[in-house]
Amino acid sequence: MSNSLIHPITAQSFATIDREIGAHAFNSSEYAIVQRVIHSTADFEFKHLVKFSQGAIAAGIKAIQQGKAIVTDVGMVKQGIVGMAAQTFKNPVISALDFAEPISTPEASAKNQLTRSEIGMRHCMTEFPDAIFVVGNAPTALLALCASSSKPNFAPNLPNSRDITSFEAKNFQPSLIVGAPVGFVAVLESKAALEKSGFPQIRVEGRKGGSSVAAAIANALLLLAWTEVQ
Amino acid sequence: MSNSLIHPITAQSFATIDREIGAHAFNSSEYAIVQRVIHSTADFEFKHLVKFSQGAIAAGIKAIQQGKAIVTDVGMVKQGIVGMAAQTFKNPVISALDFAEPISTPEASAKNQLTRSEIGMRHCMTEFPDAIFVVGNAPTALLALCASSSKPNFAPNLPNSRDITSFEAKNFQPSLIVGAPVGFVAVLESKAALEKSGFPQIRVEGRKGGSSVAAAIANALLLLAWTEVQ
């Protein structure tokens, strides 16, 4: 992809990925996303982990072009997106964690059986019901998003195992969910819940993911949306 | 590690890593850092990639406890550190990119043969000569740090191959350099230059690295420094 928003060093990196990735069945939009994830991690395993629901990329591009909000789970994912957003459609980029109660501590949220990410995400689901949601860290944030799909989810290996189906955000109809939490607790369950939810989605399977991966997916979408209108 | 700054879900993840990591020769401080990197990536390959120079962790801990600045290459690494810094020693956390000329564009910096990260990093080397430097993205920022060690470096596969030994920051004596740039262009060369520099260092070898990895290393150091004084 030739684009003035791509630095020459990035273009050179993309060419290396092209040479090394080997055979794959991605269409060009899907490949642009996978390529950017590999660029941000130097980990070719993502070739096998990134999954797209039917029409997900088109839905994401349309939402971006319409100026819809991009809601991230944490500030680091937001920080990874704001630069590209500012240079393209100027979508508002919001971190759900900014809407967690400011006095919340890990101890307090453990006591409430809610993570801070989950509290913040519930707020954003009500405030920005048709946003693009981008989760790169907190599986509980992704579970909160999927709980509202009215298909019960249960994360048995969370501390204080608990059902998180109880929250329903009115009019919640996400344009796209990018599900890329990382780690060892409730991550696989949150990704399974996303798959089952039926929401338009780009999902990173397995334990891998993270802020860099989630931001890379969102940035690739922003560039695809921008390239379309140039 | 039991610590009130570690969320129960994080503690549970760390226990999973303990069970799965297998035999290793890390001491307990080194392991705390490697464990946090694996926690942030779900990638056990980092067990083989994270390298410590003699005394590097002690130097980092001391600098943190003395309140020295933490300089990152990009905003995403900074964003990944500010929370832990605010909860511990309140070290200033600075992104070098904030000191790149604001009007700089990729085209302009390519023309100048300097990346924006490199321009910003040169400024920070002068402004914060004894800081902890944490590089998670830009190999050119890491090469700028190492160029001042008066051992010539050359990155032959950078666009417009160029020598970047010309800049010498006065009094530059970094407390620690965390070298974790990611990618396919000049990354291996920048890590080789760091190794050769002789600066106290925590280095992620190979192509892997990234904002999440660099922030994880810095956060683990902040926690180690904090735990020592509790």
Short mmCIF file of C-alpha atoms in Angstrom, two decimals:
data_model
loop_
_atom_site.label_atom_id
_atom_site.label_comp_id
_atom_site.label_asym_id
_atom_site.label_seq_id
_atom_site.Cartn_x
_atom_site.Cartn_y
_atom_site.Cartn_z
CA MET A 1 0.00 0.00 0.00
CA SER A 2 1.41 3.36 -0.98
CA ASN A 3 0.14 6.14 1.22
CA SER A 4 1.56 9.40 2.49
CA LEU A 5 0.61 8.35 6.02
CA ILE A 6 3.06 5.45 5.82
CA HIS A 7 6.64 6.31 6.72
CA PRO A 8 9.36 4.99 4.36
CA ILE A 9 10.68 2.73 7.14
CA THR A 10 7.21 1.28 7.62
CA ALA A 11 6.89 0.68 3.88
CA GLN A 12 10.24 -1.15 3.92
CA SER A 13 9.04 -3.27 6.86
CA PHE A 14 5.81 -4.12 5.04
CA ALA A 15 7.86 -5.31 2.06
CA THR A 16 9.82 -7.65 4.34
CA ILE A 17 6.57 -9.07 5.70
CA ASP A 18 5.31 -9.58 2.13
CA ARG A 19 8.41 -11.61 1.37
CA GLU A 20 8.26 -13.75 4.50
CA ILE A 21 4.58 -14.37 5.20
CA GLY A 22 4.17 -17.22 2.72
CA ALA A 23 0.89 -18.49 1.32
CA HIS A 24 -2.35 -17.19 2.82
CA ALA A 25 -6.00 -16.78 1.89
CA PHE A 26 -6.57 -13.18 3.06
CA ASN A 27 -8.20 -10.70 0.72
CA SER A 28 -6.38 -7.39 0.36
CA SER A 29 -8.19 -5.60 3.20
CA GLU A 30 -7.74 -8.52 5.57
CA TYR A 31 -4.08 -8.71 4.62
CA ALA A 32 -3.56 -4.99 5.29
CA ILE A 33 -4.74 -5.62 8.85
CA VAL A 34 -2.75 -8.80 9.45
CA GLN A 35 0.35 -7.17 7.95
CA ARG A 36 0.09 -4.24 10.36
CA VAL A 37 -0.32 -6.59 13.33
CA ILE A 38 2.81 -8.49 12.32
CA HIS A 39 4.60 -5.15 11.82
CA SER A 40 3.79 -4.16 15.40
CA THR A 41 4.89 -7.47 16.94
CA ALA A 42 7.36 -9.11 14.53
CA ASP A 43 5.33 -12.23 15.28
CA PHE A 44 4.14 -14.15 12.22
CA GLU A 45 1.95 -16.39 14.37
CA PHE A 46 -0.71 -13.69 14.08
CA LYS A 47 -1.21 -14.86 10.50
CA HIS A 48 -3.08 -17.79 12.05
CA LEU A 49 -4.80 -15.90 14.87
CA VAL A 50 -6.60 -12.91 13.34
CA LYS A 51 -10.18 -13.79 12.34
CA PHE A 52 -12.79 -11.65 10.63
CA SER A 53 -16.56 -12.07 10.75
CA GLN A 54 -18.38 -11.65 7.44
CA GLY A 55 -18.56 -7.97 6.56
CA ALA A 56 -16.61 -6.84 9.63
CA ILE A 57 -14.03 -4.75 7.77
CA ALA A 58 -16.66 -3.01 5.63
CA ALA A 59 -18.68 -2.24 8.78
CA GLY A 60 -15.61 -0.82 10.50
CA ILE A 61 -14.66 1.31 7.50
CA LYS A 62 -18.19 2.68 7.18
CA ALA A 63 -18.36 3.55 10.88
CA ILE A 64 -14.99 5.32 10.69
CA GLN A 65 -16.06 7.31 7.64
CA GLN A 66 -19.26 8.30 9.48
CA GLY A 67 -17.12 9.70 12.28
CA LYS A 68 -18.31 7.28 14.94
CA ALA A 69 -16.43 7.06 18.22
CA ILE A 70 -13.65 4.54 18.83
CA VAL A 71 -13.83 3.21 22.40
CA THR A 72 -10.75 1.41 23.77
CA ASP A 73 -10.47 -0.55 26.99
CA VAL A 74 -7.33 1.21 28.25
CA GLY A 75 -5.33 4.39 27.69
CA MET A 76 -2.45 2.64 26.00
CA VAL A 77 -4.65 1.39 23.16
CA LYS A 78 -6.16 4.87 22.85
CA GLN A 79 -2.69 6.41 22.71
CA GLY A 80 -1.78 4.01 19.90
CA ILE A 81 -4.75 5.19 17.81
CA VAL A 82 -5.10 8.94 18.41
CA GLY A 83 -2.30 9.91 16.02
CA MET A 84 -3.78 8.11 13.01
CA ALA A 85 -7.32 9.22 13.91
CA ALA A 86 -6.18 12.86 14.06
CA GLN A 87 -4.57 12.57 10.62
CA THR A 88 -7.65 10.98 9.01
CA PHE A 89 -11.34 11.23 10.03
CA LYS A 90 -10.77 12.75 13.46
CA ASN A 91 -12.97 10.14 15.12
CA PRO A 92 -13.17 10.72 18.86
CA VAL A 93 -11.05 8.10 20.62
CA ILE A 94 -12.17 7.28 24.15
CA SER A 95 -10.61 5.08 26.84
CA ALA A 96 -13.23 3.26 28.90
CA LEU A 97 -10.86 3.31 31.86
CA ASP A 98 -11.29 7.10 32.03
CA PHE A 99 -14.89 6.39 33.04
CA ALA A 100 -14.08 4.01 35.87
CA GLU A 101 -14.65 5.64 39.22
CA PRO A 102 -11.47 7.64 39.82
CA ILE A 103 -11.21 6.45 43.42
CA SER A 104 -11.47 2.81 42.42
CA THR A 105 -8.50 0.71 43.52
CA PRO A 106 -7.72 -2.88 42.60
CA GLU A 107 -8.89 -3.90 46.08
CA ALA A 108 -12.16 -2.00 45.78
CA SER A 109 -12.98 -3.37 42.38
CA ALA A 110 -12.14 -6.90 43.48
CA LYS A 111 -14.58 -6.40 46.35
CA ASN A 112 -17.26 -5.16 43.94
CA GLN A 113 -16.47 -8.11 41.72
CA LEU A 114 -16.04 -5.70 38.82
CA THR A 115 -12.80 -4.67 37.21
CA ARG A 116 -12.23 -0.97 36.54
CA SER A 117 -12.18 -1.71 32.81
CA GLU A 118 -15.58 -3.37 33.10
CA ILE A 119 -17.09 -0.45 35.00
CA GLY A 120 -15.74 1.99 32.43
CA MET A 121 -16.85 -0.16 29.50
CA ARG A 122 -20.41 -0.38 30.81
CA HIS A 123 -20.50 3.39 30.89
CA CYS A 124 -19.22 3.65 27.31
CA MET A 125 -21.72 1.05 26.03
CA THR A 126 -24.51 3.38 27.16
CA GLU A 127 -22.81 6.60 26.11
CA PHE A 128 -21.49 5.41 22.71
CA PRO A 129 -23.77 2.47 21.80
CA ASP A 130 -22.82 2.36 18.10
CA ALA A 131 -19.08 2.91 18.52
CA ILE A 132 -16.19 0.78 17.33
CA PHE A 133 -14.94 -1.00 20.47
CA VAL A 134 -11.26 -1.96 20.61
CA VAL A 135 -10.14 -4.23 23.46
CA GLY A 136 -6.43 -4.94 23.79
CA ASN A 137 -6.03 -5.84 27.44
CA ALA A 138 -8.97 -6.49 29.70
CA PRO A 139 -10.93 -9.68 29.01
CA THR A 140 -13.53 -8.43 31.47
CA ALA A 141 -14.15 -5.41 29.23
CA LEU A 142 -14.71 -7.73 26.28
CA LEU A 143 -16.98 -9.97 28.36
CA ALA A 144 -18.98 -6.88 29.36
CA LEU A 145 -19.48 -6.04 25.68
CA CYS A 146 -20.59 -9.58 24.88
CA ALA A 147 -22.81 -10.01 27.93
CA SER A 148 -25.23 -7.56 26.36
CA SER A 149 -25.75 -9.78 23.36
CA SER A 150 -28.31 -11.63 25.50
CA LYS A 151 -26.42 -14.87 25.16
CA PRO A 152 -25.17 -15.82 28.64
CA ASN A 153 -21.43 -15.87 29.21
CA PHE A 154 -19.61 -17.31 32.12
CA ALA A 155 -15.95 -16.98 32.93
CA PRO A 156 -15.31 -19.78 35.40
CA ASN A 157 -11.67 -18.99 36.10
CA LEU A 158 -12.06 -15.34 37.02
CA PRO A 159 -11.37 -14.64 40.71
CA ASN A 160 -14.75 -14.97 42.44
CA SER A 161 -16.29 -16.80 39.48
CA ARG A 162 -19.27 -14.82 38.43
CA ASP A 163 -21.88 -14.49 35.78
CA ILE A 164 -21.59 -11.22 33.87
CA THR A 165 -24.84 -11.33 31.96
CA SER A 166 -26.62 -8.99 34.31
CA PHE A 167 -25.82 -5.75 32.51
CA GLU A 168 -27.81 -4.75 29.44
CA ALA A 169 -26.96 -1.45 27.74
CA LYS A 170 -29.97 0.02 25.94
CA ASN A 171 -29.61 0.48 22.16
CA PHE A 172 -26.18 -1.17 22.26
CA GLN A 173 -25.38 -1.95 18.63
CA PRO A 174 -21.61 -1.78 18.17
CA SER A 175 -20.42 -1.04 14.64
CA LEU A 176 -17.49 -3.37 15.19
CA ILE A 177 -15.72 -5.07 18.07
CA VAL A 178 -11.96 -5.64 17.89
CA GLY A 179 -11.29 -8.40 20.43
CA ALA A 180 -7.59 -8.69 21.21
CA PRO A 181 -7.18 -9.02 24.98
CA VAL A 182 -3.97 -10.75 26.02
CA GLY A 183 -3.11 -13.12 28.81
CA PHE A 184 -3.88 -16.12 30.87
CA VAL A 185 -7.10 -15.47 32.80
CA ALA A 186 -10.52 -15.33 31.12
CA VAL A 187 -8.95 -14.35 27.80
CA LEU A 188 -9.97 -17.48 25.87
CA GLU A 189 -13.46 -17.29 27.39
CA SER A 190 -13.85 -13.66 26.41
CA LYS A 191 -12.87 -14.44 22.82
CA ALA A 192 -15.27 -17.38 22.70
CA ALA A 193 -18.01 -15.09 24.01
CA LEU A 194 -17.21 -12.56 21.28
CA GLU A 195 -17.39 -15.24 18.59
CA LYS A 196 -20.75 -16.40 19.95
CA SER A 197 -22.13 -12.86 20.24
CA GLY A 198 -22.72 -12.44 16.53
CA PHE A 199 -21.45 -8.84 16.65
CA PRO A 200 -19.34 -7.66 13.66
CA GLN A 201 -15.86 -8.53 14.85
CA ILE A 202 -12.14 -8.82 14.27
CA ARG A 203 -10.87 -11.36 16.76
CA VAL A 204 -7.38 -12.42 17.77
CA GLU A 205 -7.67 -16.04 18.84
CA GLY A 206 -5.67 -17.71 21.59
CA ARG A 207 -3.89 -16.04 24.46
CA LYS A 208 -2.07 -13.48 22.38
CA GLY A 209 -3.16 -9.89 21.73
CA GLY A 210 -2.31 -6.71 23.61
CA SER A 211 -2.33 -2.95 23.26
CA SER A 212 0.03 -2.89 20.27
CA VAL A 213 -2.01 -5.53 18.44
CA ALA A 214 -5.36 -3.85 19.10
CA ALA A 215 -4.02 -0.45 18.06
CA ALA A 216 -2.48 -1.94 14.91
CA ILE A 217 -5.86 -3.37 13.87
CA ALA A 218 -7.61 -0.04 14.46
CA ASN A 219 -4.89 1.91 12.63
CA ALA A 220 -5.06 -0.44 9.64
CA LEU A 221 -8.84 0.13 9.50
CA LEU A 222 -8.37 3.91 9.69
CA LEU A 223 -5.91 3.74 6.78
CA LEU A 224 -8.21 1.52 4.72
CA ALA A 225 -11.09 3.93 5.32
CA TRP A 226 -8.92 6.92 4.44
CA THR A 227 -7.45 5.34 1.30
CA GLU A 228 -10.97 4.69 -0.01
CA VAL A 229 -11.83 8.38 -0.07
CA GLN A 230 -8.52 9.75 -1.42
CA MET B 1 5.23 -11.51 44.22
CA SER B 2 2.53 -10.29 46.56
CA ASN B 3 1.94 -6.58 46.28
CA SER B 4 -1.07 -4.30 46.63
CA LEU B 5 -0.28 -2.80 43.23
CA ILE B 6 -0.90 -6.17 41.60
CA HIS B 7 -4.52 -6.89 40.73
CA PRO B 8 -5.84 -10.37 41.69
CA ILE B 9 -6.28 -11.24 38.00
CA THR B 10 -2.65 -10.29 37.36
CA ALA B 11 -1.53 -12.44 40.29
CA GLN B 12 -3.49 -15.38 38.87
CA SER B 13 -1.85 -14.82 35.47
CA PHE B 14 1.60 -14.73 37.07
CA ALA B 15 0.87 -18.08 38.72
CA THR B 16 0.03 -19.56 35.31
CA ILE B 17 3.32 -18.27 33.92
CA ASP B 18 5.17 -19.81 36.90
CA ARG B 19 3.63 -23.19 36.08
CA GLU B 20 4.36 -23.06 32.36
CA ILE B 21 7.72 -21.31 31.98
CA GLY B 22 9.84 -24.37 32.72
CA ALA B 23 13.49 -24.34 33.75
CA HIS B 24 15.38 -21.06 33.61
CA ALA B 25 18.45 -19.42 35.15
CA PHE B 26 16.99 -16.00 36.03
CA ASN B 27 17.48 -14.60 39.50
CA SER B 28 14.34 -13.34 41.21
CA SER B 29 14.58 -9.75 39.94
CA GLU B 30 15.29 -10.85 36.40
CA TYR B 31 12.40 -13.27 36.58
CA ALA B 32 10.01 -10.55 37.78
CA ILE B 33 10.83 -8.64 34.61
CA VAL B 34 10.61 -11.57 32.22
CA GLN B 35 7.37 -12.70 33.86
CA ARG B 36 5.78 -9.29 33.29
CA VAL B 37 6.88 -9.26 29.65
CA ILE B 38 5.29 -12.67 29.11
CA HIS B 39 2.18 -11.46 30.94
CA SER B 40 1.86 -8.56 28.51
CA THR B 41 2.32 -10.68 25.38
CA ALA B 42 1.39 -14.28 26.24
CA ASP B 43 4.56 -15.11 24.36
CA PHE B 44 6.96 -17.42 26.17
CA GLU B 45 9.64 -16.84 23.51
CA PHE B 46 10.62 -13.74 25.51
CA LYS B 47 12.15 -16.12 28.06
CA HIS B 48 14.98 -16.50 25.53
CA LEU B 49 15.10 -12.89 24.32
CA VAL B 50 15.38 -10.65 27.40
CA LYS B 51 19.03 -9.99 28.32
CA PHE B 52 20.46 -8.03 31.25
CA SER B 53 23.85 -6.40 31.47
CA GLN B 54 25.68 -6.86 34.75
CA GLY B 55 24.12 -4.61 37.41
CA ALA B 56 21.47 -3.23 35.06
CA ILE B 57 18.49 -3.96 37.32
CA ALA B 58 20.19 -2.50 40.40
CA ALA B 59 21.09 0.62 38.40
CA GLY B 60 17.49 0.97 37.19
CA ILE B 61 16.06 0.50 40.68
CA LYS B 62 18.45 3.06 42.14
CA ALA B 63 17.62 5.64 39.45
CA ILE B 64 13.90 5.12 40.01
CA GLN B 65 14.27 5.53 43.76
CA GLN B 66 16.24 8.74 43.15
CA GLY B 67 13.30 10.08 41.15
CA LYS B 68 15.15 10.28 37.84
CA ALA B 69 13.17 10.85 34.66
CA ILE B 70 11.96 7.99 32.49
CA VAL B 71 12.24 8.92 28.80
CA THR B 72 10.31 6.80 26.28
CA ASP B 73 10.57 6.88 22.50
CA VAL B 74 6.81 7.20 21.84
CA GLY B 75 3.61 8.18 23.63
CA MET B 76 2.26 4.65 23.78
CA VAL B 77 5.19 3.44 25.91
CA LYS B 78 4.80 6.50 28.13
CA GLN B 79 1.08 5.81 28.50
CA GLY B 80 1.90 2.26 29.56
CA ILE B 81 4.15 3.51 32.38
CA VAL B 82 2.50 6.65 33.78
CA GLY B 83 -0.02 4.73 35.90
CA MET B 84 2.59 2.69 37.78
CA ALA B 85 4.93 5.69 38.10
CA ALA B 86 2.12 7.78 39.62
CA GLN B 87 1.40 5.04 42.17
CA THR B 88 5.05 4.66 43.20
CA PHE B 89 7.92 7.15 42.99
CA LYS B 90 6.18 9.69 40.74
CA ASN B 91 9.14 9.75 38.35
CA PRO B 92 8.47 12.14 35.48
CA VAL B 93 7.69 10.12 32.35
CA ILE B 94 8.55 11.87 29.09
CA SER B 95 7.92 10.87 25.49
CA ALA B 96 10.76 11.91 23.17
CA LEU B 97 8.28 12.25 20.33
CA ASP B 98 6.74 15.22 22.14
CA PHE B 99 10.02 17.03 21.46
CA ALA B 100 10.11 16.35 17.74
CA GLU B 101 9.31 19.48 15.76
CA PRO B 102 5.51 19.63 15.79
CA ILE B 103 5.36 20.46 12.09
CA SER B 104 7.56 17.53 11.16
CA THR B 105 5.92 15.11 8.72
CA PRO B 106 7.18 11.73 7.57
CA GLU B 107 8.17 13.37 4.26
CA ALA B 108 10.06 16.17 5.99
CA SER B 109 11.94 13.88 8.32
CA ALA B 110 12.83 11.53 5.46
CA LYS B 111 14.25 14.53 3.65
CA ASN B 112 16.26 15.52 6.74
CA GLN B 113 17.35 11.90 7.04
CA LEU B 114 16.21 11.93 10.66
CA THR B 115 13.13 10.24 12.05
CA ARG B 116 10.90 12.24 14.38
CA SER B 117 11.78 9.81 17.20
CA GLU B 118 15.45 10.47 16.63
CA ILE B 119 15.03 14.24 16.68
CA GLY B 120 13.02 14.01 19.91
CA MET B 121 15.46 11.58 21.48
CA ARG B 122 18.45 13.84 20.77
CA HIS B 123 16.64 16.60 22.61
CA CYS B 124 15.94 14.36 25.61
CA MET B 125 19.54 13.12 25.76
CA THR B 126 20.61 16.71 26.36
CA GLU B 127 17.70 17.61 28.61
CA PHE B 128 17.68 14.43 30.74
CA PRO B 129 21.22 13.02 30.37
CA ASP B 130 20.98 10.62 33.34
CA ALA B 131 17.46 9.36 32.71
CA ILE B 132 16.21 5.82 32.24
CA PHE B 133 15.58 5.51 28.50
CA VAL B 134 12.88 3.09 27.35
CA VAL B 135 12.62 2.35 23.63
CA GLY B 136 9.74 0.16 22.44
CA ASN B 137 9.32 1.15 18.83
CA ALA B 138 11.85 3.28 17.00
CA PRO B 139 15.20 1.64 16.27
CA THR B 140 16.46 5.06 15.18
CA ALA B 141 15.81 6.38 18.69
CA LEU B 142 17.86 3.53 20.12
CA LEU B 143 20.62 4.11 17.56
CA ALA B 144 20.67 7.80 18.55
CA LEU B 145 21.20 6.79 22.19
CA CYS B 146 24.03 4.44 21.27
CA ALA B 147 25.71 6.78 18.77
CA SER B 148 26.77 8.92 21.68
CA SER B 149 28.76 6.10 23.22
CA SER B 150 31.57 7.14 20.86
CA LYS B 151 31.60 3.76 19.22
CA PRO B 152 30.48 4.23 15.62
CA ASN B 153 27.23 2.62 14.55
CA PHE B 154 25.96 2.15 11.07
CA ALA B 155 22.54 0.97 10.00
CA PRO B 156 23.05 -0.09 6.41
CA ASN B 157 19.44 -1.00 5.66
CA LEU B 158 17.85 2.25 6.77
CA PRO B 159 16.37 4.23 3.87
CA ASN B 160 19.18 6.55 2.73
CA SER B 161 21.85 4.55 4.56
CA ARG B 162 23.58 6.88 6.89
CA ASP B 163 26.00 7.11 9.71
CA ILE B 164 24.40 8.32 12.91
CA THR B 165 27.48 8.89 14.97
CA SER B 166 27.52 12.60 14.39
CA PHE B 167 25.51 13.58 17.43
CA GLU B 168 27.15 13.75 20.84
CA ALA B 169 25.03 14.80 23.82
CA LYS B 170 27.11 16.45 26.51
CA ASN B 171 27.13 14.71 29.90
CA PHE B 172 25.02 11.87 28.51
CA GLN B 173 25.25 9.12 31.10
CA PRO B 174 22.01 7.12 31.03
CA SER B 175 21.13 5.29 34.24
CA LEU B 176 19.69 2.46 32.18
CA ILE B 177 18.60 1.81 28.60
CA VAL B 178 15.70 -0.54 27.94
CA GLY B 179 16.11 -1.56 24.30
CA ALA B 180 12.98 -3.21 22.94
CA PRO B 181 12.25 -1.76 19.50
CA VAL B 182 10.21 -4.06 17.28
CA GLY B 183 10.25 -4.77 13.59
CA PHE B 184 12.10 -5.48 10.43
CA VAL B 185 14.27 -2.47 9.57
CA ALA B 186 17.35 -1.49 11.57
CA VAL B 187 16.01 -3.26 14.68
CA LEU B 188 18.72 -5.93 14.90
CA GLU B 189 21.38 -3.31 14.19
CA SER B 190 20.05 -1.02 16.93
CA LYS B 191 20.13 -3.86 19.45
CA ALA B 192 23.66 -4.82 18.42
CA ALA B 193 24.69 -1.17 18.86
CA LEU B 194 23.14 -1.16 22.33
CA GLU B 195 25.01 -4.31 23.31
CA LYS B 196 28.26 -2.79 22.05
CA SER B 197 27.66 0.55 23.79
CA GLY B 198 28.47 -0.74 27.25
CA PHE B 199 25.60 1.26 28.79
CA PRO B 200 23.64 -0.44 31.60
CA GLN B 201 20.93 -2.18 29.64
CA ILE B 202 17.96 -4.52 29.45
CA ARG B 203 17.77 -5.70 25.87
CA VAL B 204 15.16 -7.69 23.97
CA GLU B 205 17.03 -9.57 21.29
CA GLY B 206 15.78 -10.37 17.80
CA ARG B 207 12.98 -8.64 15.93
CA LYS B 208 10.46 -8.76 18.76
CA GLY B 209 9.71 -6.00 21.23
CA GLY B 210 7.12 -3.24 21.12
CA SER B 211 5.34 -0.73 23.29
CA SER B 212 3.73 -3.36 25.53
CA VAL B 213 7.05 -5.14 26.06
CA ALA B 214 8.99 -1.95 26.83
CA ALA B 215 6.29 -0.73 29.23
CA ALA B 216 6.19 -4.13 30.95
CA ILE B 217 9.94 -3.99 31.62
CA ALA B 218 9.69 -0.45 33.03
CA ASN B 219 6.67 -1.34 35.16
CA ALA B 220 8.40 -4.40 36.57
CA LEU B 221 11.37 -2.21 37.53
CA LEU B 222 9.07 0.34 39.20
CA LEU B 223 7.48 -2.46 41.23
CA LEU B 224 10.85 -3.93 42.20
CA ALA B 225 12.02 -0.48 43.33
CA TRP B 226 8.80 0.11 45.26
CA THR B 227 8.79 -3.31 46.93
CA GLU B 228 12.32 -2.68 48.23
CA VAL B 229 11.23 0.34 50.27
CA GLN B 230 7.90 -0.99 51.60
#
